[in-house]
Each structure stands twice: as C-alpha cells, then as structure tokens.
PDB file of N, CA and C in Angstrom:
ATOM      1  N   GLY M   1     -15.978   6.628   1.184  1.00  0.00           N
ATOM      2  CA  GLY M   1     -15.100   5.544   1.452  1.00  0.00           C
ATOM      3  C   GLY M   1     -15.764   4.202   1.190  1.00  0.00           C
ATOM      4  N   ARG M   2     -15.006   3.216   1.284  1.00  0.00           N
ATOM      5  CA  ARG M   2     -15.494   1.861   1.060  1.00  0.00           C
ATOM      6  C   ARG M   2     -15.992   1.258   2.350  1.00  0.00           C
ATOM      7  N   ALA M   3     -16.775   0.213   2.232  1.00  0.00           N
ATOM      8  CA  ALA M   3     -17.355  -0.423   3.416  1.00  0.00           C
ATOM      9  C   ALA M   3     -16.272  -0.952   4.344  1.00  0.00           C
ATOM     10  N   LEU M   4     -15.151  -1.385   3.800  1.00  0.00           N
ATOM     11  CA  LEU M   4     -14.090  -1.944   4.636  1.00  0.00           C
ATOM     12  C   LEU M   4     -13.490  -0.911   5.580  1.00  0.00           C
ATOM     13  N   ASP M   5     -13.497   0.366   5.184  1.00  0.00           N
ATOM     14  CA  ASP M   5     -12.911   1.410   6.022  1.00  0.00           C
ATOM     15  C   ASP M   5     -13.669   1.584   7.332  1.00  0.00           C
ATOM     16  N   SER M   6     -14.949   1.205   7.350  1.00  0.00           N
ATOM     17  CA  SER M   6     -15.744   1.439   8.551  1.00  0.00           C
ATOM     18  C   SER M   6     -15.597   0.325   9.581  1.00  0.00           C
ATOM     19  N   TRP M   7     -14.952  -0.747   9.266  1.00  0.00           N
ATOM     20  CA  TRP M   7     -14.782  -1.820  10.237  1.00  0.00           C
ATOM     21  C   TRP M   7     -13.869  -1.333  11.343  1.00  0.00           C
ATOM     22  N   TRP M   8     -14.243  -1.557  12.581  1.00  0.00           N
ATOM     23  CA  TRP M   8     -13.509  -1.026  13.725  1.00  0.00           C
ATOM     24  C   TRP M   8     -12.096  -1.569  13.827  1.00  0.00           C
ATOM     25  N   TRP M   9     -11.858  -2.792  13.359  1.00  0.00           N
ATOM     26  CA  TRP M   9     -10.540  -3.405  13.507  1.00  0.00           C
ATOM     27  C   TRP M   9      -9.637  -3.145  12.324  1.00  0.00           C
ATOM     28  N   TRP M  10     -10.175  -2.552  11.287  1.00  0.00           N
ATOM     29  CA  TRP M  10      -9.405  -2.451  10.037  1.00  0.00           C
ATOM     30  C   TRP M  10      -8.165  -1.599  10.218  1.00  0.00           C
ATOM     31  N   GLY M  11      -8.289  -0.451  10.851  1.00  0.00           N
ATOM     32  CA  GLY M  11      -7.133   0.398  11.122  1.00  0.00           C
ATOM     33  C   GLY M  11      -6.478   0.919   9.865  1.00  0.00           C
ATOM     34  N   GLY M  12      -5.498   1.699  10.052  1.00  0.00           N
ATOM     35  CA  GLY M  12      -4.725   2.229   8.942  1.00  0.00           C
ATOM     36  C   GLY M  12      -5.457   3.350   8.236  1.00  0.00           C
ATOM     37  N   SER M  13      -4.727   4.341   7.843  1.00  0.00           N
ATOM     38  CA  SER M  13      -5.315   5.426   7.083  1.00  0.00           C
ATOM     39  C   SER M  13      -4.353   5.790   5.973  1.00  0.00           C
ATOM     40  N   SER M  14      -4.818   6.640   5.081  1.00  0.00           N
ATOM     41  CA  SER M  14      -3.963   6.994   3.954  1.00  0.00           C
ATOM     42  C   SER M  14      -2.777   7.842   4.385  1.00  0.00           C
ATOM     43  N   GLY M  15      -2.834   8.439   5.607  1.00  0.00           N
ATOM     44  CA  GLY M  15      -1.732   9.253   6.093  1.00  0.00           C
ATOM     45  C   GLY M  15      -0.899   8.550   7.152  1.00  0.00           C
ATOM     46  N   ALA M  16      -0.810   7.236   7.091  1.00  0.00           N
ATOM     47  CA  ALA M  16      -0.091   6.462   8.109  1.00  0.00           C
ATOM     48  C   ALA M  16       1.409   6.744   8.038  1.00  0.00           C
ATOM     49  N   ALA M  17       2.036   6.635   9.175  1.00  0.00           N
ATOM     50  CA  ALA M  17       3.489   6.827   9.252  1.00  0.00           C
ATOM     51  C   ALA M  17       4.189   5.638   8.584  1.00  0.00           C
ATOM     52  N   PRO M  18       5.422   5.825   8.114  1.00  0.00           N
ATOM     53  CA  PRO M  18       6.158   4.713   7.486  1.00  0.00           C
ATOM     54  C   PRO M  18       6.284   3.496   8.396  1.00  0.00           C
ATOM     55  N   GLU M  19       6.396   3.731   9.711  1.00  0.00           N
ATOM     56  CA  GLU M  19       6.489   2.612  10.648  1.00  0.00           C
ATOM     57  C   GLU M  19       5.192   1.796  10.645  1.00  0.00           C
ATOM     58  N   ASP M  20       4.048   2.490  10.556  1.00  0.00           N
ATOM     59  CA  ASP M  20       2.756   1.794  10.517  1.00  0.00           C
ATOM     60  C   ASP M  20       2.600   1.010   9.218  1.00  0.00           C
ATOM     61  N   ASP M  21       3.025   1.621   8.102  1.00  0.00           N
ATOM     62  CA  ASP M  21       2.974   0.912   6.820  1.00  0.00           C
ATOM     63  C   ASP M  21       3.873  -0.314   6.848  1.00  0.00           C
ATOM     64  N   SER M  22       5.050  -0.171   7.451  1.00  0.00           N
ATOM     65  CA  SER M  22       5.976  -1.295   7.549  1.00  0.00           C
ATOM     66  C   SER M  22       5.380  -2.419   8.388  1.00  0.00           C
ATOM     67  N   ARG M  23       4.766  -2.067   9.501  1.00  0.00           N
ATOM     68  CA  ARG M  23       4.130  -3.067  10.365  1.00  0.00           C
ATOM     69  C   ARG M  23       2.991  -3.774   9.611  1.00  0.00           C
ATOM     70  N   PHE M  24       2.199  -3.012   8.876  1.00  0.00           N
ATOM     71  CA  PHE M  24       1.113  -3.602   8.099  1.00  0.00           C
ATOM     72  C   PHE M  24       1.658  -4.573   7.058  1.00  0.00           C
ATOM     73  N   LEU M  25       2.703  -4.168   6.340  1.00  0.00           N
ATOM     74  CA  LEU M  25       3.274  -5.037   5.306  1.00  0.00           C
ATOM     75  C   LEU M  25       3.937  -6.273   5.889  1.00  0.00           C
ATOM     76  N   MET M  26       4.430  -6.183   7.133  1.00  0.00           N
ATOM     77  CA  MET M  26       4.962  -7.375   7.808  1.00  0.00           C
ATOM     78  C   MET M  26       3.857  -8.409   8.022  1.00  0.00           C
ATOM     79  N   GLN M  27       2.657  -7.930   8.290  1.00  0.00           N
ATOM     80  CA  GLN M  27       1.534  -8.830   8.553  1.00  0.00           C
ATOM     81  C   GLN M  27       0.856  -9.293   7.271  1.00  0.00           C
ATOM     82  N   ALA M  28       0.882  -8.468   6.234  1.00  0.00           N
ATOM     83  CA  ALA M  28       0.126  -8.773   5.016  1.00  0.00           C
ATOM     84  C   ALA M  28       0.964  -9.432   3.921  1.00  0.00           C
ATOM     85  N   THR M  29       2.285  -9.382   4.037  1.00  0.00           N
ATOM     86  CA  THR M  29       3.156  -9.942   2.995  1.00  0.00           C
ATOM     87  C   THR M  29       4.277 -10.731   3.671  1.00  0.00           C
ATOM     88  N   PHE M  30       5.293 -11.070   2.903  1.00  0.00           N
ATOM     89  CA  PHE M  30       6.464 -11.747   3.457  1.00  0.00           C
ATOM     90  C   PHE M  30       7.460 -10.740   4.030  1.00  0.00           C
ATOM     91  N   GLY M  31       7.036  -9.507   4.153  1.00  0.00           N
ATOM     92  CA  GLY M  31       7.880  -8.463   4.719  1.00  0.00           C
ATOM     93  C   GLY M  31       7.979  -7.282   3.778  1.00  0.00           C
ATOM     94  N   PRO M  32       8.174  -6.089   4.333  1.00  0.00           N
ATOM     95  CA  PRO M  32       8.243  -4.892   3.496  1.00  0.00           C
ATOM     96  C   PRO M  32       9.555  -4.793   2.733  1.00  0.00           C
ATOM     97  N   THR M  33       9.463  -4.214   1.574  1.00  0.00           N
ATOM     98  CA  THR M  33      10.646  -3.857   0.788  1.00  0.00           C
ATOM     99  C   THR M  33      10.558  -2.361   0.522  1.00  0.00           C
ATOM    100  N   LYS M  34      11.613  -1.788   0.007  1.00  0.00           N
ATOM    101  CA  LYS M  34      11.570  -0.353  -0.299  1.00  0.00           C
ATOM    102  C   LYS M  34      10.474  -0.055  -1.318  1.00  0.00           C
ATOM    103  N   SER M  35      10.345  -0.911  -2.322  1.00  0.00           N
ATOM    104  CA  SER M  35       9.325  -0.673  -3.348  1.00  0.00           C
ATOM    105  C   SER M  35       7.912  -0.876  -2.807  1.00  0.00           C
ATOM    106  N   SER M  36       7.714  -1.858  -1.921  1.00  0.00           N
ATOM    107  CA  SER M  36       6.368  -2.064  -1.375  1.00  0.00           C
ATOM    108  C   SER M  36       5.997  -0.937  -0.408  1.00  0.00           C
ATOM    109  N   LEU M  37       6.972  -0.409   0.339  1.00  0.00           N
ATOM    110  CA  LEU M  37       6.705   0.738   1.201  1.00  0.00           C
ATOM    111  C   LEU M  37       6.348   1.973   0.378  1.00  0.00           C
ATOM    112  N   ALA M  38       7.042   2.170  -0.730  1.00  0.00           N
ATOM    113  CA  ALA M  38       6.737   3.309  -1.599  1.00  0.00           C
ATOM    114  C   ALA M  38       5.345   3.163  -2.214  1.00  0.00           C
ATOM    115  N   ALA M  39       4.976   1.949  -2.596  1.00  0.00           N
ATOM    116  CA  ALA M  39       3.653   1.717  -3.178  1.00  0.00           C
ATOM    117  C   ALA M  39       2.544   1.863  -2.147  1.00  0.00           C
ATOM    118  N   LYS M  40       2.829   1.534  -0.900  1.00  0.00           N
ATOM    119  CA  LYS M  40       1.824   1.612   0.168  1.00  0.00           C
ATOM    120  C   LYS M  40       1.620   3.035   0.655  1.00  0.00           C
ATOM    121  N   GLN M  41       2.603   3.890   0.462  1.00  0.00           N
ATOM    122  CA  GLN M  41       2.542   5.257   0.972  1.00  0.00           C
ATOM    123  C   GLN M  41       1.344   5.998   0.373  1.00  0.00           C
ATOM    124  N   GLY M  42       0.521   6.561   1.251  1.00  0.00           N
ATOM    125  CA  GLY M  42      -0.630   7.341   0.804  1.00  0.00           C
ATOM    126  C   GLY M  42      -1.866   6.509   0.508  1.00  0.00           C
ATOM    127  N   ILE M  43      -1.821   5.205   0.757  1.00  0.00           N
ATOM    128  CA  ILE M  43      -2.954   4.310   0.491  1.00  0.00           C
ATOM    129  C   ILE M  43      -3.396   3.700   1.814  1.00  0.00           C
ATOM    130  N   SER M  44      -4.700   3.671   2.044  1.00  0.00           N
ATOM    131  CA  SER M  44      -5.191   3.040   3.272  1.00  0.00           C
ATOM    132  C   SER M  44      -4.982   1.528   3.191  1.00  0.00           C
ATOM    133  N   ASP M  45      -4.985   0.879   4.341  1.00  0.00           N
ATOM    134  CA  ASP M  45      -4.810  -0.571   4.385  1.00  0.00           C
ATOM    135  C   ASP M  45      -5.892  -1.272   3.573  1.00  0.00           C
ATOM    136  N   ALA M  46      -7.129  -0.803   3.711  1.00  0.00           N
ATOM    137  CA  ALA M  46      -8.256  -1.417   2.993  1.00  0.00           C
ATOM    138  C   ALA M  46      -8.081  -1.284   1.487  1.00  0.00           C
ATOM    139  N   ASP M  47      -7.666  -0.098   1.021  1.00  0.00           N
ATOM    140  CA  ASP M  47      -7.461   0.095  -0.419  1.00  0.00           C
ATOM    141  C   ASP M  47      -6.292  -0.737  -0.925  1.00  0.00           C
ATOM    142  N   TRP M  48      -5.243  -0.911  -0.102  1.00  0.00           N
ATOM    143  CA  TRP M  48      -4.106  -1.733  -0.511  1.00  0.00           C
ATOM    144  C   TRP M  48      -4.547  -3.189  -0.695  1.00  0.00           C
ATOM    145  N   ILE M  49      -5.354  -3.688   0.239  1.00  0.00           N
ATOM    146  CA  ILE M  49      -5.835  -5.072   0.138  1.00  0.00           C
ATOM    147  C   ILE M  49      -6.745  -5.230  -1.075  1.00  0.00           C
ATOM    148  N   LEU M  50      -7.631  -4.268  -1.297  1.00  0.00           N
ATOM    149  CA  LEU M  50      -8.497  -4.342  -2.478  1.00  0.00           C
ATOM    150  C   LEU M  50      -7.674  -4.309  -3.763  1.00  0.00           C
ATOM    151  N   ASP M  51      -6.598  -3.520  -3.768  1.00  0.00           N
ATOM    152  CA  ASP M  51      -5.721  -3.466  -4.934  1.00  0.00           C
ATOM    153  C   ASP M  51      -5.028  -4.809  -5.165  1.00  0.00           C
ATOM    154  N   GLN M  52      -4.655  -5.504  -4.091  1.00  0.00           N
ATOM    155  CA  GLN M  52      -4.019  -6.815  -4.221  1.00  0.00           C
ATOM    156  C   GLN M  52      -4.983  -7.862  -4.770  1.00  0.00           C
ATOM    157  N   MET M  53      -6.274  -7.657  -4.547  1.00  0.00           N
ATOM    158  CA  MET M  53      -7.286  -8.596  -5.040  1.00  0.00           C
ATOM    159  C   MET M  53      -7.797  -8.214  -6.427  1.00  0.00           C
ATOM    160  N   ASN M  54      -7.217  -7.205  -7.035  1.00  0.00           N
ATOM    161  CA  ASN M  54      -7.617  -6.742  -8.363  1.00  0.00           C
ATOM    162  C   ASN M  54      -7.162  -7.758  -9.405  1.00  0.00           C
ATOM    163  N   THR M  55      -8.119  -8.483  -9.985  1.00  0.00           N
ATOM    164  CA  THR M  55      -7.757  -9.546 -10.933  1.00  0.00           C
ATOM    165  C   THR M  55      -7.255  -8.996 -12.264  1.00  0.00           C
ATOM    166  N   ALA M  56      -7.527  -7.727 -12.567  1.00  0.00           N
ATOM    167  CA  ALA M  56      -6.976  -7.139 -13.786  1.00  0.00           C
ATOM    168  C   ALA M  56      -5.469  -6.902 -13.622  1.00  0.00           C
ATOM    169  N   LYS M  57      -5.068  -6.575 -12.400  1.00  0.00           N
ATOM    170  CA  LYS M  57      -3.654  -6.317 -12.120  1.00  0.00           C
ATOM    171  C   LYS M  57      -2.894  -7.612 -11.810  1.00  0.00           C
ATOM    172  N   PHE M  58      -3.539  -8.492 -11.052  1.00  0.00           N
ATOM    173  CA  PHE M  58      -2.934  -9.772 -10.673  1.00  0.00           C
ATOM    174  C   PHE M  58      -3.900 -10.890 -11.065  1.00  0.00           C
ATOM    175  N   PRO M  59      -3.793 -11.439 -12.277  1.00  0.00           N
ATOM    176  CA  PRO M  59      -4.733 -12.483 -12.697  1.00  0.00           C
ATOM    177  C   PRO M  59      -4.647 -13.729 -11.816  1.00  0.00           C
ATOM    178  N   MET M  60      -5.801 -14.337 -11.589  1.00  0.00           N
ATOM    179  CA  MET M  60      -5.832 -15.550 -10.775  1.00  0.00           C
ATOM    180  C   MET M  60      -5.272 -16.712 -11.588  1.00  0.00           C
ATOM    181  N   GLU M  61      -4.572 -17.604 -10.913  1.00  0.00           N
ATOM    182  CA  GLU M  61      -4.003 -18.782 -11.545  1.00  0.00           C
ATOM    183  C   GLU M  61      -4.429 -20.019 -10.775  1.00  0.00           C
ATOM    184  N   SER M  62      -4.390 -21.123 -11.455  1.00  0.00           N
ATOM    185  CA  SER M  62      -4.654 -22.395 -10.797  1.00  0.00           C
ATOM    186  C   SER M  62      -3.371 -22.859 -10.123  1.00  0.00           C
ATOM    187  N   HIS M  63      -3.443 -23.116  -8.826  1.00  0.00           N
ATOM    188  CA  HIS M  63      -2.251 -23.599  -8.122  1.00  0.00           C
ATOM    189  C   HIS M  63      -1.814 -24.944  -8.683  1.00  0.00           C
ATOM    190  N   ARG M  64      -2.785 -25.800  -9.006  1.00  0.00           N
ATOM    191  CA  ARG M  64      -2.456 -27.109  -9.551  1.00  0.00           C
ATOM    192  C   ARG M  64      -1.713 -26.970 -10.883  1.00  0.00           C
ATOM    193  N   GLU M  65      -2.199 -26.083 -11.738  1.00  0.00           N
ATOM    194  CA  GLU M  65      -1.546 -25.881 -13.029  1.00  0.00           C
ATOM    195  C   GLU M  65      -0.125 -25.350 -12.835  1.00  0.00           C
ATOM    196  N   TYR M  66       0.049 -24.376 -11.948  1.00  0.00           N
ATOM    197  CA  TYR M  66       1.374 -23.827 -11.658  1.00  0.00           C
ATOM    198  C   TYR M  66       2.294 -24.911 -11.120  1.00  0.00           C
ATOM    199  N   TYR M  67       1.803 -25.689 -10.169  1.00  0.00           N
ATOM    200  CA  TYR M  67       2.599 -26.748  -9.556  1.00  0.00           C
ATOM    201  C   TYR M  67       3.037 -27.772 -10.597  1.00  0.00           C
ATOM    202  N   ARG M  68       2.102 -28.222 -11.403  1.00  0.00           N
ATOM    203  CA  ARG M  68       2.457 -29.238 -12.414  1.00  0.00           C
ATOM    204  C   ARG M  68       3.423 -28.692 -13.448  1.00  0.00           C
ATOM    205  N   ARG M  69       3.273 -27.422 -13.801  1.00  0.00           N
ATOM    206  CA  ARG M  69       4.147 -26.823 -14.804  1.00  0.00           C
ATOM    207  C   ARG M  69       5.583 -26.719 -14.277  1.00  0.00           C
ATOM    208  N   HIS M  70       5.750 -26.480 -12.978  1.00  0.00           N
ATOM    209  CA  HIS M  70       7.081 -26.266 -12.428  1.00  0.00           C
ATOM    210  C   HIS M  70       7.699 -27.481 -11.755  1.00  0.00           C
ATOM    211  N   VAL M  71       6.882 -28.437 -11.326  1.00  0.00           N
ATOM    212  CA  VAL M  71       7.407 -29.581 -10.592  1.00  0.00           C
ATOM    213  C   VAL M  71       7.446 -30.833 -11.449  1.00  0.00           C
ATOM    214  N   ASN M  72       6.540 -30.958 -12.376  1.00  0.00           N
ATOM    215  CA  ASN M  72       6.445 -32.161 -13.190  1.00  0.00           C
ATOM    216  C   ASN M  72       6.860 -31.839 -14.627  1.00  0.00           C
ATOM    217  N   PRO M  73       8.158 -31.829 -14.916  1.00  0.00           N
ATOM    218  CA  PRO M  73       8.607 -31.455 -16.255  1.00  0.00           C
ATOM    219  C   PRO M  73       8.214 -32.504 -17.293  1.00  0.00           C
ATOM    220  N   PRO M  74       8.084 -32.089 -18.540  1.00  0.00           N
ATOM    221  CA  PRO M  74       7.760 -33.061 -19.583  1.00  0.00           C
ATOM    222  C   PRO M  74       8.899 -34.064 -19.774  1.00  0.00           C
ATOM    223  N   PHE M  75       8.547 -35.267 -20.203  1.00  0.00           N
ATOM    224  CA  PHE M  75       9.532 -36.323 -20.417  1.00  0.00           C
ATOM    225  C   PHE M  75      10.369 -36.021 -21.654  1.00  0.00           C
ATOM    226  N   LYS M  76      11.683 -36.042 -21.493  1.00  0.00           N
ATOM    227  CA  LYS M  76      12.613 -35.842 -22.609  1.00  0.00           C
ATOM    228  C   LYS M  76      13.607 -36.993 -22.577  1.00  0.00           C
ATOM    229  N   PRO M  77      13.484 -37.955 -23.496  1.00  0.00           N
ATOM    230  CA  PRO M  77      14.350 -39.141 -23.470  1.00  0.00           C
ATOM    231  C   PRO M  77      15.844 -38.815 -23.509  1.00  0.00           C
ATOM    232  N   VAL M  78      16.227 -37.746 -24.164  1.00  0.00           N
ATOM    233  CA  VAL M  78      17.649 -37.390 -24.260  1.00  0.00           C
ATOM    234  C   VAL M  78      18.188 -37.004 -22.882  1.00  0.00           C
ATOM    235  N   LEU M  79      17.362 -36.324 -22.087  1.00  0.00           N
ATOM    236  CA  LEU M  79      17.803 -35.873 -20.773  1.00  0.00           C
ATOM    237  C   LEU M  79      17.617 -36.937 -19.694  1.00  0.00           C
ATOM    238  N   MET M  80      16.709 -37.897 -19.958  1.00  0.00           N
ATOM    239  CA  MET M  80      16.392 -38.929 -18.960  1.00  0.00           C
ATOM    240  C   MET M  80      16.499 -40.318 -19.587  1.00  0.00           C
ATOM    241  N   PRO M  81      17.700 -40.766 -19.914  1.00  0.00           N
ATOM    242  CA  PRO M  81      17.844 -42.026 -20.640  1.00  0.00           C
ATOM    243  C   PRO M  81      17.392 -43.262 -19.858  1.00  0.00           C
ATOM    244  N   ARG M  82      17.435 -43.235 -18.528  1.00  0.00           N
ATOM    245  CA  ARG M  82      17.067 -44.418 -17.748  1.00  0.00           C
ATOM    246  C   ARG M  82      15.621 -44.378 -17.264  1.00  0.00           C
ATOM    247  N   PHE M  83      14.901 -43.355 -17.638  1.00  0.00           N
ATOM    248  CA  PHE M  83      13.518 -43.191 -17.214  1.00  0.00           C
ATOM    249  C   PHE M  83      12.606 -44.101 -18.028  1.00  0.00           C
ATOM    250  N   GLU M  84      11.713 -44.812 -17.343  1.00  0.00           N
ATOM    251  CA  GLU M  84      10.770 -45.692 -18.022  1.00  0.00           C
ATOM    252  C   GLU M  84       9.387 -45.063 -18.046  1.00  0.00           C
ATOM    253  N   VAL M  85       8.783 -45.032 -19.210  1.00  0.00           N
ATOM    254  CA  VAL M  85       7.420 -44.532 -19.323  1.00  0.00           C
ATOM    255  C   VAL M  85       6.486 -45.695 -19.018  1.00  0.00           C
ATOM    256  N   ARG M  86       5.565 -45.484 -18.078  1.00  0.00           N
ATOM    257  CA  ARG M  86       4.617 -46.529 -17.708  1.00  0.00           C
ATOM    258  C   ARG M  86       3.210 -46.068 -18.018  1.00  0.00           C
ATOM    259  N   GLY M  87       2.400 -46.983 -18.468  1.00  0.00           N
ATOM    260  CA  GLY M  87       1.002 -46.681 -18.746  1.00  0.00           C
ATOM    261  C   GLY M  87       0.188 -46.624 -17.468  1.00  0.00           C
ATOM    262  N   ALA M  88      -1.072 -46.249 -17.597  1.00  0.00           N
ATOM    263  CA  ALA M  88      -1.947 -46.065 -16.441  1.00  0.00           C
ATOM    264  C   ALA M  88      -2.181 -47.359 -15.674  1.00  0.00           C
ATOM    265  N   ALA M  89      -2.185 -48.501 -16.352  1.00  0.00           N
ATOM    266  CA  ALA M  89      -2.520 -49.765 -15.691  1.00  0.00           C
ATOM    267  C   ALA M  89      -1.291 -50.609 -15.339  1.00  0.00           C
ATOM    268  N   GLU M  90      -0.107 -50.136 -15.665  1.00  0.00           N
ATOM    269  CA  GLU M  90       1.090 -50.924 -15.398  1.00  0.00           C
ATOM    270  C   GLU M  90       1.513 -50.850 -13.937  1.00  0.00           C
ATOM    271  N   LYS M  91       2.137 -51.907 -13.457  1.00  0.00           N
ATOM    272  CA  LYS M  91       2.620 -51.962 -12.085  1.00  0.00           C
ATOM    273  C   LYS M  91       3.677 -50.871 -11.868  1.00  0.00           C
ATOM    274  N   GLY M  92       3.539 -50.152 -10.756  1.00  0.00           N
ATOM    275  CA  GLY M  92       4.493 -49.094 -10.436  1.00  0.00           C
ATOM    276  C   GLY M  92       4.152 -47.743 -11.026  1.00  0.00           C
ATOM    277  N   SER M  93       3.052 -47.656 -11.773  1.00  0.00           N
ATOM    278  CA  SER M  93       2.695 -46.363 -12.345  1.00  0.00           C
ATOM    279  C   SER M  93       2.095 -45.466 -11.276  1.00  0.00           C
ATOM    280  N   ARG M  94       2.117 -44.183 -11.519  1.00  0.00           N
ATOM    281  CA  ARG M  94       1.592 -43.211 -10.559  1.00  0.00           C
ATOM    282  C   ARG M  94       0.315 -42.555 -11.074  1.00  0.00           C
ATOM    283  N   TRP M  95      -0.351 -43.171 -11.954  1.00  0.00           N
ATOM    284  CA  TRP M  95      -1.576 -42.609 -12.517  1.00  0.00           C
ATOM    285  C   TRP M  95      -2.717 -42.794 -11.524  1.00  0.00           C
ATOM    286  N   HIS M  96      -3.525 -41.772 -11.447  1.00  0.00           N
ATOM    287  CA  HIS M  96      -4.716 -41.816 -10.600  1.00  0.00           C
ATOM    288  C   HIS M  96      -5.907 -41.318 -11.414  1.00  0.00           C
ATOM    289  N   ARG M  97      -7.079 -41.755 -11.038  1.00  0.00           N
ATOM    290  CA  ARG M  97      -8.276 -41.338 -11.755  1.00  0.00           C
ATOM    291  C   ARG M  97      -8.788 -39.972 -11.282  1.00  0.00           C
ATOM    292  N   TYR M  98      -8.361 -39.495 -10.122  1.00  0.00           N
ATOM    293  CA  TYR M  98      -8.814 -38.189  -9.647  1.00  0.00           C
ATOM    294  C   TYR M  98      -7.818 -37.118 -10.017  1.00  0.00           C
ATOM    295  N   ALA M  99      -8.227 -35.887  -9.823  1.00  0.00           N
ATOM    296  CA  ALA M  99      -7.439 -34.703 -10.118  1.00  0.00           C
ATOM    297  C   ALA M  99      -7.173 -34.593 -11.562  1.00  0.00           C
TER     298      ALA M  99
END
C-alpha cells in the first residue's frame, strides 16, 4: 500500500459501502453524482485523492490565465462601439505594473 493508507485519520477502504463513498465525496467534491460514485467504487480514499492529483489525467492550469481568458474578453470594436481604448499612462486606465 501507499504511505497515505497508514495514516490513522485517513479512513476509507477499497471495499467501502456506497454510503461511505457518498459521504467521502460530499467532503472531497461539490457532492456525489452517479458517475463519481461509480468511479469511486472499489478505490480507497487515498487512491482516489492521488488519482485526482494525477497531472497526466488532470493537467494543471494557471488560475490567472483561466480567469483572464474567461472574464476579460478581447476588444472587438464592432461589438463594443462605445468602448474607449486607453493606454497605460492615460487617465482612467486600469493598467498596472504588477501581475
């Protein structure tokens, strides 16, 4: 087994009841779904957490990059006719030297 299995508080085993898996997924995710319960079945809590941290399966992303891509759309003059483009030194601009 893995080192995580020996921790006294870790709990959970590969033969856990569906109720135990559901309780674990309530604590580890935004709540269990039928597919997450099926995926958790037969896997210890420690192995499930290690699987979630598998960067080959779930590549790491930059939160800043994700946020900017989804919250700060590119300027399109056709869609934003009243929008003014301001330079870094102009009054009212939101440019910062950090980040």
